Backbone as a ProteinNet text record, in pm:
[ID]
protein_1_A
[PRIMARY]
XXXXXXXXXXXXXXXXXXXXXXXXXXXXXXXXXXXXXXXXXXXXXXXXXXXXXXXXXXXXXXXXXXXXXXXXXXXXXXXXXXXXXXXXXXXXXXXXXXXXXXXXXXX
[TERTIARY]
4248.3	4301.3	4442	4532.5	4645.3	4692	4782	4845.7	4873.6	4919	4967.4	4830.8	4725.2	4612.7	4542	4537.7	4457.4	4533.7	4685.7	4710.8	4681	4682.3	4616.7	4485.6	4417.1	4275.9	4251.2	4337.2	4326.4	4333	4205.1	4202.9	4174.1	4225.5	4276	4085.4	4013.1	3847.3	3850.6	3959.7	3885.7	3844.9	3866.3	3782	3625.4	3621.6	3484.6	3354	3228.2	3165.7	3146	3170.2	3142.1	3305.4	3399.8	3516.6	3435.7	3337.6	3284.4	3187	3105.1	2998.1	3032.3	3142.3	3211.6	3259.4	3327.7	3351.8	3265.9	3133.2	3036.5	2939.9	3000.1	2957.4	2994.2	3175.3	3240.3	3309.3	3230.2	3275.5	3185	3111	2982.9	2916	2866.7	2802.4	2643.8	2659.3	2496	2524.8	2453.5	2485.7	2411	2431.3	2362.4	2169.3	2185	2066.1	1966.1	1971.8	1947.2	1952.5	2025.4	1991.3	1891	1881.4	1790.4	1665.3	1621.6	1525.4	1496.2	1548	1507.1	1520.8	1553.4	1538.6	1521.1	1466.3	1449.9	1522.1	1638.7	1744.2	1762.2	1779.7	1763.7	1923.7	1927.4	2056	2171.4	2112.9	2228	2241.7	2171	2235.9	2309.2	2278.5	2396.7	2515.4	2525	2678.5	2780.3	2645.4	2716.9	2783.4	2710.9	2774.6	2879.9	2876.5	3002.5	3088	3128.8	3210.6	3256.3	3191.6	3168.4	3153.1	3106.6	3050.7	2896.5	2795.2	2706.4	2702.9	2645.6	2649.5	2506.6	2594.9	2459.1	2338	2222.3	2161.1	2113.2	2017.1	1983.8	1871	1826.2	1715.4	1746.5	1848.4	1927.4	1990.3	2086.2	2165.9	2063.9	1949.7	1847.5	1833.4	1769.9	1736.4	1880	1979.6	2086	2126.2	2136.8	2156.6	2090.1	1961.1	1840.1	1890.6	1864.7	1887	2060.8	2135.3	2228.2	2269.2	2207.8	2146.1	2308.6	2372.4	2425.3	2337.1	2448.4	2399.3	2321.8	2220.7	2189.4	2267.4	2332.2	2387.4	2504.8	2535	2649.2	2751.1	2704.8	2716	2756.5	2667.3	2610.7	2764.5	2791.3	2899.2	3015	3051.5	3172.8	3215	3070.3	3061.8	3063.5	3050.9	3064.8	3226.1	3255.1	3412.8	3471.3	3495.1	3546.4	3552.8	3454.7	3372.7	3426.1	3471.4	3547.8	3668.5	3760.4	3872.1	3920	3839.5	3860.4	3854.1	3739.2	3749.1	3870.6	3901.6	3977.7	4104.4	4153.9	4290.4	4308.4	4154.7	4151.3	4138.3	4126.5	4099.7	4170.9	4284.8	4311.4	4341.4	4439.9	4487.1	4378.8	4280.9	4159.7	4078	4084.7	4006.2	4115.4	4234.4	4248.1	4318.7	4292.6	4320.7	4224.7	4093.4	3956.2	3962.7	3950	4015.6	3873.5	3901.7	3765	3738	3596.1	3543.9	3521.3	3571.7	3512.8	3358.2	3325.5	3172.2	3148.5	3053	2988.5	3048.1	3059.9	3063.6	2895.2	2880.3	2739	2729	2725.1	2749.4	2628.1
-6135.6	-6020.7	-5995.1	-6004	-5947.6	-5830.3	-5784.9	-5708.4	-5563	-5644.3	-5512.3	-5498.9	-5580.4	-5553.2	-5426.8	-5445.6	-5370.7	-5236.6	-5214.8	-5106.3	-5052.3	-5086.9	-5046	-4980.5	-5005.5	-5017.6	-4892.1	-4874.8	-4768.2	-4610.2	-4562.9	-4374.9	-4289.2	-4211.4	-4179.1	-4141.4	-4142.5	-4100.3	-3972.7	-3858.8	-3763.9	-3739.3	-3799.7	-3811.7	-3858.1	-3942.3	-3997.4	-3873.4	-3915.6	-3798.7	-3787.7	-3943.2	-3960.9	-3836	-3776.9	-3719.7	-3582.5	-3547.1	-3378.4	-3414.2	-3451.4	-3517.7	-3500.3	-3538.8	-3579.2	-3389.9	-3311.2	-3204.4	-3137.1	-3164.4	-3062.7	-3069.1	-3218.3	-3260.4	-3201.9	-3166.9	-3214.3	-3047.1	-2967.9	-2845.6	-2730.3	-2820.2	-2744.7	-2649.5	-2627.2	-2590.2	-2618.4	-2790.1	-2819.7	-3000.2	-3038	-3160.4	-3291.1	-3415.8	-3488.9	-3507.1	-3483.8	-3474	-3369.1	-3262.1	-3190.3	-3203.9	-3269.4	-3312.9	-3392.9	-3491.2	-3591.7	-3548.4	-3457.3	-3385.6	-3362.5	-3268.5	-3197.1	-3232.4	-3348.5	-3382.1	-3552.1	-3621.1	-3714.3	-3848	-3820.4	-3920.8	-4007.8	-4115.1	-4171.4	-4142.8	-4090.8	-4062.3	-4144.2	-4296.3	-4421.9	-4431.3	-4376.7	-4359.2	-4258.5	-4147.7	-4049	-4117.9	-4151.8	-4220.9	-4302.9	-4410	-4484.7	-4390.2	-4297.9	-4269.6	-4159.9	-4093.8	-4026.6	-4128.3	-4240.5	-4336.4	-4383.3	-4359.7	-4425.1	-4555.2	-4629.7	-4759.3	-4757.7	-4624.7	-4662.5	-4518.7	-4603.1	-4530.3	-4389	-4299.2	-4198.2	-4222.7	-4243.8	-4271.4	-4143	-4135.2	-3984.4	-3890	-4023.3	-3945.3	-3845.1	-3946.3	-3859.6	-3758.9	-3767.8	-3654.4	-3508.4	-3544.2	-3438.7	-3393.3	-3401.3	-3466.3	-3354.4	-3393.6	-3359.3	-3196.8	-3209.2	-3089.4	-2960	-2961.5	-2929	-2863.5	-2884	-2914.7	-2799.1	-2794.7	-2761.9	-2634.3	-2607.3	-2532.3	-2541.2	-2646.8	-2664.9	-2759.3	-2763.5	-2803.7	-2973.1	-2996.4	-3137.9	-3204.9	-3320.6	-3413.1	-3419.2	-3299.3	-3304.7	-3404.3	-3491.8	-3576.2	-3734.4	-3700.9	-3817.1	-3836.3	-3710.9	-3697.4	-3731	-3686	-3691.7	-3896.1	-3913.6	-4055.5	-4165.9	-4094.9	-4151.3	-4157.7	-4052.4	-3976.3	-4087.8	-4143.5	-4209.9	-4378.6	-4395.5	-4555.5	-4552.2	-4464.6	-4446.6	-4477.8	-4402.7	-4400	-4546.5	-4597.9	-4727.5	-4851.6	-4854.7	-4964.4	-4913.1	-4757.6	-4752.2	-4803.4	-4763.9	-4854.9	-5009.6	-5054.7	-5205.6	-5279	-5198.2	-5253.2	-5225.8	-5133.3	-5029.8	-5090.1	-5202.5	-5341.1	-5381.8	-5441.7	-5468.6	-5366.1	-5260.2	-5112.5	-5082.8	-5093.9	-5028.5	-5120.2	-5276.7	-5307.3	-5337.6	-5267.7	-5241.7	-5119.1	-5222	-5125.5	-5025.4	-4889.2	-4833.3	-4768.7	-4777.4	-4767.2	-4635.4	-4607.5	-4443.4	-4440.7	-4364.2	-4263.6	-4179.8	-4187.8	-4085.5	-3969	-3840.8	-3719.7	-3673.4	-3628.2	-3542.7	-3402.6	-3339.5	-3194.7	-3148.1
1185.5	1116.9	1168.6	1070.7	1114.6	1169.7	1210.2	1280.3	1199.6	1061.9	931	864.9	892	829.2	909.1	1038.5	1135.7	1105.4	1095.3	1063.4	949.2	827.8	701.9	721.9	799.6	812.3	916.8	972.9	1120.3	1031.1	1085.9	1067.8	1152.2	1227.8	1334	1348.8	1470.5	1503.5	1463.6	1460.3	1445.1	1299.9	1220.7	1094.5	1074.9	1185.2	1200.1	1283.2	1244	1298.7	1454	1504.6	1664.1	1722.6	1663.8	1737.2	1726.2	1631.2	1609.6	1710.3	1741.7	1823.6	1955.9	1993	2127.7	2176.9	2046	2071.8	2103.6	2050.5	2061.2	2220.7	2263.8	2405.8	2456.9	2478.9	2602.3	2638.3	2525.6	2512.7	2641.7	2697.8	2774.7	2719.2	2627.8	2582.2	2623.4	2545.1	2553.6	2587.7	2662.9	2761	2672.2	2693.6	2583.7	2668	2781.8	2809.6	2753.5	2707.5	2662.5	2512.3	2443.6	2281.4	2273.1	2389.3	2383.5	2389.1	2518.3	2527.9	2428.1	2304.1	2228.8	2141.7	2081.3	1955.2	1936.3	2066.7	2058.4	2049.8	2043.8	2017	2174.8	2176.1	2318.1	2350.4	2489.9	2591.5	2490.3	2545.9	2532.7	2393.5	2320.9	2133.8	2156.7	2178.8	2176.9	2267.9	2352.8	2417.4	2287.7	2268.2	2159.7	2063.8	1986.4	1896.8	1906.8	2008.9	2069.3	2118.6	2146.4	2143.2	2013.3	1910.5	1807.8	1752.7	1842.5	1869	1803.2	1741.1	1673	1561.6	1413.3	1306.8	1340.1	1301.4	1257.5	1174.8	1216.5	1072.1	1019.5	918	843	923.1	1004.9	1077	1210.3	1256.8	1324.3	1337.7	1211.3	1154.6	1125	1036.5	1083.9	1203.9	1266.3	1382.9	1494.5	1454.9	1512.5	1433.6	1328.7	1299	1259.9	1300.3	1327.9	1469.8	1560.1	1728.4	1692.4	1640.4	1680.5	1546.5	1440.9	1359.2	1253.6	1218.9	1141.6	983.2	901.2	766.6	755.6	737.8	711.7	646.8	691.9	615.2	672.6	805.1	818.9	846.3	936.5	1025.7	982.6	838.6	750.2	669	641.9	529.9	596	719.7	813.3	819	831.5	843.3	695.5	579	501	435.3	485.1	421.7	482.1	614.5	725.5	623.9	665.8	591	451.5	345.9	266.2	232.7	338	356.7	383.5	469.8	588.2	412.8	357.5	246.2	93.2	124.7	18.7	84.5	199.2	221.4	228	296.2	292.5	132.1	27	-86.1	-188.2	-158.8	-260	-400.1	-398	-480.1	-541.9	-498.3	-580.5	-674.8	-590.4	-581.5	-766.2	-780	-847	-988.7	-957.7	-1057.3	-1193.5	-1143.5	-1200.7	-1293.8	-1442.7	-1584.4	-1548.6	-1598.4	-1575.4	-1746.1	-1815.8	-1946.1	-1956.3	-2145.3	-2132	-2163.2	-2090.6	-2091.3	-2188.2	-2271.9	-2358.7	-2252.4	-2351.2	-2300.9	-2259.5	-2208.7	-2125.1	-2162.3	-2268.2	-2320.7	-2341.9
[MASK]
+++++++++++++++++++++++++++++++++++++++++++++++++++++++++++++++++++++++++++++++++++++++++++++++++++++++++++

């Protein structure tokens, strides 16, 4: 991978959900030992994914936002927005030389 590729491709973490994750660690509030405890998630998954070295899955994200009494999906969405962004810049050229068809109206 090139050099101008890797930059195309780069979105700064705090878009990703592991940078909200990490805030919600490092804020003392509530310790990752204590998420784990309580909602089951193993220690060393929560590290990973506050590194952002591992994806949220849905069970988790429950799981997680449950435990911390925010909206389901939150976590999920932060992480999809991210994974978004990342294939719309890596593709955009392809992404947009795709004629798009009209749709019946839905009324």
């Amino acid at each position: 991978m090139s050099a101008e590729t890797e930059q195309e491709e780069y979105i700064p973490l705090q878009n990703h959900f592991s940078e909200t994750l990490r805030d919600i660690l490092e804020n003392g509030t509530v310790k990752a030992s204590q998420i784990s405890a309580a909602t089951g998630i193993p220690a060393p998954h929560l590290s990973e994914m506050k590194a952002g070295r591992r994806r949220i899955t849905p069970e988790n994200d429950l799981r997680l936002s449950r435990y911390l009494g925010i909206s389901p999906g939150f976590f999920s969405k932060l992480q999809l927005d991210y994974e978004l962004e990342r294939a719309k810049r890596k593709h955009i050229s392809e992404i947009n030389s795709i004629e798009p068809i009209p749709l019946p109206s839905i009324d």
